[in-house]
CSV table of C-alpha atoms and ligand atoms in Angstrom, one decimal:
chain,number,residue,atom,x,y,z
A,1,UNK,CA,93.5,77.2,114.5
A,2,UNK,CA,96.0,79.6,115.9
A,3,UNK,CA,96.3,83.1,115.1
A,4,UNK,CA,100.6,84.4,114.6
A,5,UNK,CA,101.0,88.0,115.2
A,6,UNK,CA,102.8,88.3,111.5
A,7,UNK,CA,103.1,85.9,108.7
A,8,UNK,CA,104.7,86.8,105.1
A,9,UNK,CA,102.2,87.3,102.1
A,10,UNK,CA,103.0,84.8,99.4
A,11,UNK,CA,106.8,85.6,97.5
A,12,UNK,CA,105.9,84.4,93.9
A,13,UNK,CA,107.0,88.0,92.1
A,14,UNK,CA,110.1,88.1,95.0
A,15,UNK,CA,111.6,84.4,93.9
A,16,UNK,CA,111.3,85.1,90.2
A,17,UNK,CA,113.4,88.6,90.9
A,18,UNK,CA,115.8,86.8,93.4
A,19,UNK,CA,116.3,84.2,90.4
A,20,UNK,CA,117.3,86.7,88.2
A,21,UNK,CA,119.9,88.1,90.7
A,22,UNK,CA,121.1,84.5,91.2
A,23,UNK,CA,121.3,84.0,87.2
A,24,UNK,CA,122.7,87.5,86.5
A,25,UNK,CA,126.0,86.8,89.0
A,26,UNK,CA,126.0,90.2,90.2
A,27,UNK,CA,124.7,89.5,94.3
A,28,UNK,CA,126.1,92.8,95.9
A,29,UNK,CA,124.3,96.6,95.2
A,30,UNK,CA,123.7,97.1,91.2
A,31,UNK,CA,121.4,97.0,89.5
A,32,UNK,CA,118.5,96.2,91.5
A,33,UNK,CA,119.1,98.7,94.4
A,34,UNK,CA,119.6,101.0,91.8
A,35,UNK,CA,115.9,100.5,90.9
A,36,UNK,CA,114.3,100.5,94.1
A,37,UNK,CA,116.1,104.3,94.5
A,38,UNK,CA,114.6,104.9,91.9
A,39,UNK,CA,111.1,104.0,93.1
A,40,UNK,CA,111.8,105.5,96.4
A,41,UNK,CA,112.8,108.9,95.2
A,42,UNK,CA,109.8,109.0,92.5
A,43,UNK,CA,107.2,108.3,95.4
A,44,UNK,CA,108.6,110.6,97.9
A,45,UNK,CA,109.0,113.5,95.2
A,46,UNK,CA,112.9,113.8,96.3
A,47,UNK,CA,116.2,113.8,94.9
A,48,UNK,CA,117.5,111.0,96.6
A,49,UNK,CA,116.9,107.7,97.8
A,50,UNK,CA,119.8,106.0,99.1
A,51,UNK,CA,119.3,101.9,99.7
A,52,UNK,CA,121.1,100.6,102.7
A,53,UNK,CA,121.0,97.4,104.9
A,54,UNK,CA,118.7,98.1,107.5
A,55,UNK,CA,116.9,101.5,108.8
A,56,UNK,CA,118.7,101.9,111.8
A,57,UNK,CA,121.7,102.5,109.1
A,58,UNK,CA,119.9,104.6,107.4
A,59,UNK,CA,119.3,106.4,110.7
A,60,UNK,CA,123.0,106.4,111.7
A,61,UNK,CA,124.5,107.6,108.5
A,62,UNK,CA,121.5,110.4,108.2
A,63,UNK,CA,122.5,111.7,111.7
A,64,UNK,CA,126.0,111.5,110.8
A,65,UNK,CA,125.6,113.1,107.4
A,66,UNK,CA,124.0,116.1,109.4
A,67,UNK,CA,127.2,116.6,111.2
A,68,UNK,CA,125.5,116.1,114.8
A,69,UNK,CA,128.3,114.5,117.2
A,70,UNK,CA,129.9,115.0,120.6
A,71,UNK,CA,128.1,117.3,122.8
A,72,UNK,CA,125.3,117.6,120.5
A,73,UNK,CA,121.7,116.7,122.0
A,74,UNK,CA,119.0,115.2,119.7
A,75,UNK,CA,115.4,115.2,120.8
A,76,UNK,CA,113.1,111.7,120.3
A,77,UNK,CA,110.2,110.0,121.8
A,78,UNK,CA,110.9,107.5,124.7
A,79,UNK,CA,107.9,105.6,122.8
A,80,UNK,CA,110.0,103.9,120.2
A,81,UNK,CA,112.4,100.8,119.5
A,82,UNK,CA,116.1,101.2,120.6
A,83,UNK,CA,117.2,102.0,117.1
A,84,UNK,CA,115.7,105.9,117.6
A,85,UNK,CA,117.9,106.6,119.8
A,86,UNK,CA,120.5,104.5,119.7
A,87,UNK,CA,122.2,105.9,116.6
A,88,UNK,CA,122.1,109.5,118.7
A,89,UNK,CA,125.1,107.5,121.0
A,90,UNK,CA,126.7,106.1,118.1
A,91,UNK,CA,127.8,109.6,116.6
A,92,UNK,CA,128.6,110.6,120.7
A,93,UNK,CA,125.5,112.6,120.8
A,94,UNK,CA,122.7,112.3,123.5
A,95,UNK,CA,119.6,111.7,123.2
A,96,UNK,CA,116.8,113.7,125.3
A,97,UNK,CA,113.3,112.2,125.8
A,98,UNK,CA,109.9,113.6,125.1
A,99,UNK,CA,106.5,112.2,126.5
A,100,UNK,CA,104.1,111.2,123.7
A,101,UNK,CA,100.4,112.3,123.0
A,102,UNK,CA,98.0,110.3,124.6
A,103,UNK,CA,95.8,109.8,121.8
A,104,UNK,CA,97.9,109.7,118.8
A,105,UNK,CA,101.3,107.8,121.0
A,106,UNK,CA,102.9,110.3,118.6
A,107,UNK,CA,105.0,113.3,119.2
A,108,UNK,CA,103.2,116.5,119.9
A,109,UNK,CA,105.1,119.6,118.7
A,110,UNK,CA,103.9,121.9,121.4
A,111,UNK,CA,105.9,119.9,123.7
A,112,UNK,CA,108.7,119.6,120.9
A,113,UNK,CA,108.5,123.5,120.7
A,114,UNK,CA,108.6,123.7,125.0
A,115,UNK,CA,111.9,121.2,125.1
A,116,UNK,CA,113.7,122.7,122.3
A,117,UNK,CA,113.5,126.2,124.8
A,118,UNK,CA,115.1,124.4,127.7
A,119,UNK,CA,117.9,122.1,125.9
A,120,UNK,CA,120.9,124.3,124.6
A,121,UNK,CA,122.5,122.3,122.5
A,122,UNK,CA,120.2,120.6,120.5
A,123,UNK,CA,120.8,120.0,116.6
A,124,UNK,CA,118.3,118.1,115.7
A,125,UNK,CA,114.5,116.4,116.2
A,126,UNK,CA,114.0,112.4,115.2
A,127,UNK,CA,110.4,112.2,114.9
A,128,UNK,CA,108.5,108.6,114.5
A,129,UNK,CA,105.5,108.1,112.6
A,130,UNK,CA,104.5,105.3,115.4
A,131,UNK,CA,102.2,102.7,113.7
A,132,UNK,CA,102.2,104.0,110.5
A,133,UNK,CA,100.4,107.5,110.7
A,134,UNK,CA,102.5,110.9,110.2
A,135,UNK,CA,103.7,113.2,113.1
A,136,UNK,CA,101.8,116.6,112.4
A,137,UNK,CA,105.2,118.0,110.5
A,138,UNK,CA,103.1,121.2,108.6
A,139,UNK,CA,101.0,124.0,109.2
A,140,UNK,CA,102.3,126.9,111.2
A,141,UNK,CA,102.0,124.8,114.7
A,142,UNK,CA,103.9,121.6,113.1
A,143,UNK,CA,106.5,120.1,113.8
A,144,UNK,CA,108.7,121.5,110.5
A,145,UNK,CA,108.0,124.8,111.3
A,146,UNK,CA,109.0,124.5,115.2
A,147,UNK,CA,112.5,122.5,113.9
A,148,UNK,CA,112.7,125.8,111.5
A,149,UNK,CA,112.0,128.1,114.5
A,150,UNK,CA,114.8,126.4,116.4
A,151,UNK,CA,117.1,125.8,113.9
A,152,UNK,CA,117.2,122.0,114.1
A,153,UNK,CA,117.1,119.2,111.8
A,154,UNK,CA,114.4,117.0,111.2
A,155,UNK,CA,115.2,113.4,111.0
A,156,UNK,CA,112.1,111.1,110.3
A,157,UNK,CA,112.1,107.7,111.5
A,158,UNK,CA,109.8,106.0,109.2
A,159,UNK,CA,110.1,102.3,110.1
A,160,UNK,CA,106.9,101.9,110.5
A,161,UNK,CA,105.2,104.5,107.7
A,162,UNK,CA,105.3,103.7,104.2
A,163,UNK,CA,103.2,103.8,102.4
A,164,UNK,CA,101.9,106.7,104.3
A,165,UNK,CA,100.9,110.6,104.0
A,166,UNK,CA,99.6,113.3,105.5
A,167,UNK,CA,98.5,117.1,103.7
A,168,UNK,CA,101.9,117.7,103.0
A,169,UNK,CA,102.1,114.7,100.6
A,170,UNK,CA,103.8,111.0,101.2
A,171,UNK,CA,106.1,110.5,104.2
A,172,UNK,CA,109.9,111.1,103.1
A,173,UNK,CA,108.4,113.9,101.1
A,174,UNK,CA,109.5,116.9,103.1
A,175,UNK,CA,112.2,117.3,106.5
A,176,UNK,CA,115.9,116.7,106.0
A,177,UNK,CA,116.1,113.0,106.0
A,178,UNK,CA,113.7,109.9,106.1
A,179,UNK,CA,114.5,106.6,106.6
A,180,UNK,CA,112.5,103.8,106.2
A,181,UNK,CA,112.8,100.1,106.8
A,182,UNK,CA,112.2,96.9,105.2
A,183,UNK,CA,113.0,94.7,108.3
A,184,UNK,CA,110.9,90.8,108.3
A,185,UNK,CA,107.7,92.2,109.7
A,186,UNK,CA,107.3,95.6,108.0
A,187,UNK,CA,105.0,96.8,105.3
A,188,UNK,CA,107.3,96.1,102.7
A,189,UNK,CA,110.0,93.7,103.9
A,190,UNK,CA,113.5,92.6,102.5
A,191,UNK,CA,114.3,90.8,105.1
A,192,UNK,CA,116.8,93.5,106.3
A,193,UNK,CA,117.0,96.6,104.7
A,194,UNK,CA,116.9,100.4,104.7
A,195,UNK,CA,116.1,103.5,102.9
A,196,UNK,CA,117.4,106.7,103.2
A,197,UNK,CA,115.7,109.8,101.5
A,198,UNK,CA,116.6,113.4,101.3
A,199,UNK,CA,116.5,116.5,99.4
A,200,UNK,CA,120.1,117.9,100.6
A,201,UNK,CA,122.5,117.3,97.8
A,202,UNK,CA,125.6,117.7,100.6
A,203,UNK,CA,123.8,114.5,103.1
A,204,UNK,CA,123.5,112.5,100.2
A,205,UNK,CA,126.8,113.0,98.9
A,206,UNK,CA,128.3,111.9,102.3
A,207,UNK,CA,125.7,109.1,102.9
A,208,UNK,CA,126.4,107.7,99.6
A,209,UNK,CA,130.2,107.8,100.8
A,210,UNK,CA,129.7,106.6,104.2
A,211,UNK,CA,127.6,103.7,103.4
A,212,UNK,CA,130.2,101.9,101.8
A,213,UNK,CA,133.7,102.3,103.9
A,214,UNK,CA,133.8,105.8,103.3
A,215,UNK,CA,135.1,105.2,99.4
A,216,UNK,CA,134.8,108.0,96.9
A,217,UNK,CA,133.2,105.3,94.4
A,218,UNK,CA,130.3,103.3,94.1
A,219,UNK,CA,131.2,99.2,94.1
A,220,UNK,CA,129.0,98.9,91.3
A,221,UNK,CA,130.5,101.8,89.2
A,222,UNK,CA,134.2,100.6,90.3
A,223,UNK,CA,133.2,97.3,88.7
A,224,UNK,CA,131.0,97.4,85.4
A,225,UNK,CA,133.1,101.6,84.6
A,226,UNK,CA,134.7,100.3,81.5
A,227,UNK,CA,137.6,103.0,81.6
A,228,UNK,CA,140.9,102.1,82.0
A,229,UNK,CA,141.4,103.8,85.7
A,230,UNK,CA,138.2,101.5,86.9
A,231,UNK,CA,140.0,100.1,89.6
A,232,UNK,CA,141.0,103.7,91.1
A,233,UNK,CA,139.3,104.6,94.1
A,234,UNK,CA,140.0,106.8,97.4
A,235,UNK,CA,139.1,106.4,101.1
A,236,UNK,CA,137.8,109.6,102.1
A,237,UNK,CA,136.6,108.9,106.1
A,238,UNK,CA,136.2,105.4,107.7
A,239,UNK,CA,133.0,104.6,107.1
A,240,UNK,CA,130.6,101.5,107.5
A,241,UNK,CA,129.4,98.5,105.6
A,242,UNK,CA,125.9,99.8,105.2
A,243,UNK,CA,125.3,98.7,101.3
A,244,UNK,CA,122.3,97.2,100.1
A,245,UNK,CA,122.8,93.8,98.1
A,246,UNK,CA,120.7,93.2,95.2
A,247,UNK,CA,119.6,89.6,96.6
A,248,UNK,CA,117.8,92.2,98.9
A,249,UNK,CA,117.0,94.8,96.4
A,250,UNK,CA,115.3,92.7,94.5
A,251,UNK,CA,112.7,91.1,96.8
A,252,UNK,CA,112.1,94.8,97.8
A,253,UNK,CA,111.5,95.6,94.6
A,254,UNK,CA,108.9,93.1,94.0
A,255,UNK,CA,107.1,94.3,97.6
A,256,UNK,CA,107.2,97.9,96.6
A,257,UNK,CA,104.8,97.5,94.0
A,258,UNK,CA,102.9,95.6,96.1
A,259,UNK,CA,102.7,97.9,99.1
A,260,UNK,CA,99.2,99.9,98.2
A,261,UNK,CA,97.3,96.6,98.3
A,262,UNK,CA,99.3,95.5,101.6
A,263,UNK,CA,98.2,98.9,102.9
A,264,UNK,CA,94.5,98.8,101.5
A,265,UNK,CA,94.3,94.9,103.1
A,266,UNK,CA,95.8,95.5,107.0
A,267,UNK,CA,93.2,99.0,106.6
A,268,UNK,CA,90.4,96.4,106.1
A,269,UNK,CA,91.6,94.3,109.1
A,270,UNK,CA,91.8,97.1,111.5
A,271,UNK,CA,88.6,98.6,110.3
A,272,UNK,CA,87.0,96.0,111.5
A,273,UNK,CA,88.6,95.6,114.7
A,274,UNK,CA,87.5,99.0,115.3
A,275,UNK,CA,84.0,98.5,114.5
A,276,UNK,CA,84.3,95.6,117.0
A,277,UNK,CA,85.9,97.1,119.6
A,278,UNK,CA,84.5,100.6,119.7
A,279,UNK,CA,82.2,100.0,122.6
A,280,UNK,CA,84.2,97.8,125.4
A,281,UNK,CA,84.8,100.2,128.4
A,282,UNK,CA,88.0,98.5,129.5
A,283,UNK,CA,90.0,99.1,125.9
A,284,UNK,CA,90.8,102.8,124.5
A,285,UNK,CA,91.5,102.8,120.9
A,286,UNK,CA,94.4,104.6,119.7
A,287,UNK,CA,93.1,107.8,117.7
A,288,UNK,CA,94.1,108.8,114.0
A,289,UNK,CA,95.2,112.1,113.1
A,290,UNK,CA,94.9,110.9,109.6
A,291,UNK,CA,92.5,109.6,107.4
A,292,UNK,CA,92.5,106.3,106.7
A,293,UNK,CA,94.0,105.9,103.1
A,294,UNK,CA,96.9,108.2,104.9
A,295,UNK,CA,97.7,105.7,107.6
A,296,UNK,CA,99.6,102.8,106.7
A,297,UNK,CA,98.3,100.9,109.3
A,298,UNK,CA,101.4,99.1,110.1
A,299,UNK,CA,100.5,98.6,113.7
A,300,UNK,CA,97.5,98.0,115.3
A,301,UNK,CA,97.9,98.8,119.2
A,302,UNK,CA,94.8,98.4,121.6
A,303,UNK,CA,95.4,100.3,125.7
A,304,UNK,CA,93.8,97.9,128.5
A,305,UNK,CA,92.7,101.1,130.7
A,306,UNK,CA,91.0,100.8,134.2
A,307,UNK,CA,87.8,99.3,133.5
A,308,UNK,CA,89.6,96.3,132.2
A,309,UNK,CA,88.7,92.8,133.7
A,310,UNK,CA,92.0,91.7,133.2
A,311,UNK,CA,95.6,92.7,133.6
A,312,UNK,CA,97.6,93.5,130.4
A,313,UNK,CA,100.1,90.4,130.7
A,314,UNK,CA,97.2,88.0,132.1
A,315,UNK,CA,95.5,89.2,128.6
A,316,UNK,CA,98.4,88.7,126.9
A,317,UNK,CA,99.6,85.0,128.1
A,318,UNK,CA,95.7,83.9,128.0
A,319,UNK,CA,95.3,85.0,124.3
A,320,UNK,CA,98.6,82.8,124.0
A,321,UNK,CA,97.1,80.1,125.0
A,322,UNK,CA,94.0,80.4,123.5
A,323,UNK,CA,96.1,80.4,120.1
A,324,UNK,CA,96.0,84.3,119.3
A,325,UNK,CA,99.5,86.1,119.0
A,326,UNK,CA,99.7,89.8,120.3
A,327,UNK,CA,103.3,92.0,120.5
A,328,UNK,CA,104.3,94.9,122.5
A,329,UNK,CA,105.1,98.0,121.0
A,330,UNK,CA,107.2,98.7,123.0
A,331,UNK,CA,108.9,98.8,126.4
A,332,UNK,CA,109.2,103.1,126.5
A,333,UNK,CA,113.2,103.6,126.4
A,334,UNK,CA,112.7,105.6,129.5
A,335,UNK,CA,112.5,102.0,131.6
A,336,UNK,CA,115.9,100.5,129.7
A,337,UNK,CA,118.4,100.1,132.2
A,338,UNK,CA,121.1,101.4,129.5
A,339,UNK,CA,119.2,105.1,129.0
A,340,UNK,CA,117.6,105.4,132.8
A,341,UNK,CA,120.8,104.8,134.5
A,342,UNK,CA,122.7,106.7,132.1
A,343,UNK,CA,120.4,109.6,132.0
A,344,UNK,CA,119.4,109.3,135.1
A,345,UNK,CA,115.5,109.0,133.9
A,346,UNK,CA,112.5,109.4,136.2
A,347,UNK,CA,109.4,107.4,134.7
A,348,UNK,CA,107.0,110.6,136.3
A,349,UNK,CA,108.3,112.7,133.4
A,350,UNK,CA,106.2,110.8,130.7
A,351,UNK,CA,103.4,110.4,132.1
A,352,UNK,CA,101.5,109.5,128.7
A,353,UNK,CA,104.3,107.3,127.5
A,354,UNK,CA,103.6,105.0,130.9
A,355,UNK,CA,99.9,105.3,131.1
A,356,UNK,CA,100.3,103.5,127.7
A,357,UNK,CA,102.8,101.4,128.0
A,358,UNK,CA,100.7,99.9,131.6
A,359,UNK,CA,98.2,98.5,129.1
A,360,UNK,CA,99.1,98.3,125.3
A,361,UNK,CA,99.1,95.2,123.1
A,362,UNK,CA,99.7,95.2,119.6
A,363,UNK,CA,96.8,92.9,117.6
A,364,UNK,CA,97.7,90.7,114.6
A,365,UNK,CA,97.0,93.0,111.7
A,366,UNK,CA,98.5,91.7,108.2
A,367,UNK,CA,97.9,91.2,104.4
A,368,UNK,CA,97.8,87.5,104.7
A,369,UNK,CA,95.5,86.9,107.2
A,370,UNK,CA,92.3,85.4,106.9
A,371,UNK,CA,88.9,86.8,107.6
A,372,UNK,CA,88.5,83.4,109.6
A,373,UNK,CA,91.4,84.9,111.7
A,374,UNK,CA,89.9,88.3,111.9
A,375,UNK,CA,87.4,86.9,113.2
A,376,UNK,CA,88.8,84.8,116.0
A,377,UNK,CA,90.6,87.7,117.4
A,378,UNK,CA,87.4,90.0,117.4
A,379,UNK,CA,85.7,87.0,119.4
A,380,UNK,CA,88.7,86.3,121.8
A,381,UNK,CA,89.7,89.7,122.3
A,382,UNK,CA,86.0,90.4,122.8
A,383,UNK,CA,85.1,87.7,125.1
A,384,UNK,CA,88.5,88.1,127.6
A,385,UNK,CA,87.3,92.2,128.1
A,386,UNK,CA,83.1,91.5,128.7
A,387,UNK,CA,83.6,89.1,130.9
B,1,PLP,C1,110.4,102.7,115.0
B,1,PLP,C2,111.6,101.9,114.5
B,1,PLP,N1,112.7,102.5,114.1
B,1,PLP,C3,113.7,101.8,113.6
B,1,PLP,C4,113.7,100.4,113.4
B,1,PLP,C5,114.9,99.7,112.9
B,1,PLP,O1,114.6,99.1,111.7
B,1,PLP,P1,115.7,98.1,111.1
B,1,PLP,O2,115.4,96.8,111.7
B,1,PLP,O3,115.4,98.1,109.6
B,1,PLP,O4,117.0,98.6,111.4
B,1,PLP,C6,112.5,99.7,113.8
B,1,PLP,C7,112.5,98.3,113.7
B,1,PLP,O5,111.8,97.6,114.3
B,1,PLP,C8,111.4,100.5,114.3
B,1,PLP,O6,110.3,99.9,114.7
């Protein structure tokens, strides 16, 4: 038996939606993404949820909606996929790297507060819930009130956190904008596919513009409006093909509801891995700031520290073999030849970002998998690391 690091939950609600998309001739936004708005903004508590083809357009059209461009600097963790910080270039903005927490991989606002002081410039903060549990946004030390303090924005990259919460209610609930994704191997998946929420009536105007070429209409409306001057429309800004189609929509739909017992089923998974793994010397846990039904548990990311018998890629390739899959989450930013050189980066000023990236591996941790599975990664994980 072999053990894949992600494998989709069964799709019987998804095919009967896609069916109906199929059926109703309509394959572009309508309908469908209308309704998984609609979800989005009644969970987060916001005024608008804006559906979009992947999260890393959600990200780009949030930054742009901000106004952040040339010259501008935006702040966000080195720990992080590409997408982060990539969107900071495509608006002509830089990007400036913070070191993580050691314990929570997540940023601390302390440090946020420190590099906000020493970078004139800087418009705005993209914070990642890494793994699926919250940055500390509230409270007089968090992270919103430090943005507030500074007078920068708060962009969250949620990728990896829904569902999620933390005191201040779900994720997407408060900051300026929120993006989540629905990529293959996310909580809720779409295949591709994005969510943008936000409370500011002007970023949602323009990200509602600039999602679909930068016209002053919606497709939908400019094709079911039933007035006479239907086929109307104005290009306000060259914007980007962003829009979600309903084909999409409509399996996310069908995963939304399902998302609390995806949740509740990887928090059973890792529970046990941490039972498991709570007393081997040579692997550090990665700590919660949250409490379990908070987390969405998205990720499950184990640090080979000094006592390990066994390097991180020997661990890695010899699980392979032995049938388990593992991923890497992820190379730190810092180390891609397109930021360091750029940037000129020196690896000694993330010291916590390194010291995890040395030895993490990401565990197989999903609503499909079996306890038999569970099982065979406790015992391989378990025998590689007591040897
Ligand atoms: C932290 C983070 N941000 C953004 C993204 C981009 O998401 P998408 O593939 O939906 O654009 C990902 C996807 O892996 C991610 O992990």
């Amino acid at each position: 038996m072999s053990v894949p690091f992600f494998k989709l939950s069964p799709c019987d609600e998804e095919l009967d939606n896609v069916r109906q998309v199929l059926e109703s001739g309509w394959l572009t936004t309508g309908k469908w993404a209308q309704q998984l708005e609609g979800l989005f903004a009644d969970y987060c508590g916001v005024q608008h949820a804006l559906a979009v083809n992947s999260c890393t357009a959600a990200l780009h059209l949030g930054i742009e909606a901000l106004g952040i461009g040339p010259g501008d600097k935006v702040l966000v963790p080195s720990l992080t996929f590409t997408a982060s910080a990539e969107v900071i270039r495509y608006v002509g903005a830089d990007p400036v790297f913070v070191d993580i927490d050691r314990d929570t991989l997540l940023l601390d606002p302390q440090v946020v507060d420190r590099t906000l002081e020493q970078t004139p410039g800087a418009r705005a903060v993209v914070a990642v819930h890494f793994g699926g549990q919250s940055v500390a946004l509230d409270g007089d030390a968090g992270l919103l009130a430090v943005c507030r303090k500074h007078n920068v924005k708060l962009v969250q990259d949620a990728a990896h956190a829904f569902p999620a919460s933390d005191t201040y209610g779900p994720v997407g609930s408060v900051g300026d904008v929120t993006c989540f994704s629905f990529y293959a191997n996310k909580t809720i998946t779409s295949g591709e596919g994005g969510m943008l929420v936000t409370n500011d009536d002007e970023v949602a105007k323009r990200v509602k513009m600039m999602r679909l070429h930068g016209i002053d209409r919606d497709v939908w409306d400019r094709f079911t409006g039933t007035r006479a001057s239907s086929w109307v429309y104005d290009v306000k800004a060259p914007g980007f093909k962003y829009n979600m189609p309903d084909l999409n929509a409509a399996i996310a739909v069908a995963q939304f509801h399902k998302a609390e017992s995806f949740r509740q089923a990887r928090q059973v998974i890792i529970q046990q891995y941490r039972q498991a793994f709570s007393d081997i010397p040579g692997l550090t846990l990665v700590q919660s700031r949250v409490k379990d039904e908070q987390h969405s548990h998205h990720l499950f990311p184990i640090v080979l520290n000094e006592k390990s018998p066994i390097s991180r890629d020997d661990f890695i390739s010899t699980l392979a073999d032995r049938g388990v899959s593992t991923s890497v989450h992820y190379r730190p930013l810092h180390q891609m030849s397109y930021y360091r050189e750029k940037y000129e980066l020196d690896p000694q000023a993330f010291p916590n970002t390194e010291a995890y990236w040395q030895g993490c591996v990401s565990l197989p941790a999903y609503p499909a998998m079996s306890q038999e599975s569970i099982d065979r990664v406790i015992t391989e994980v378990t025998h590689l690391l007591t040897r």
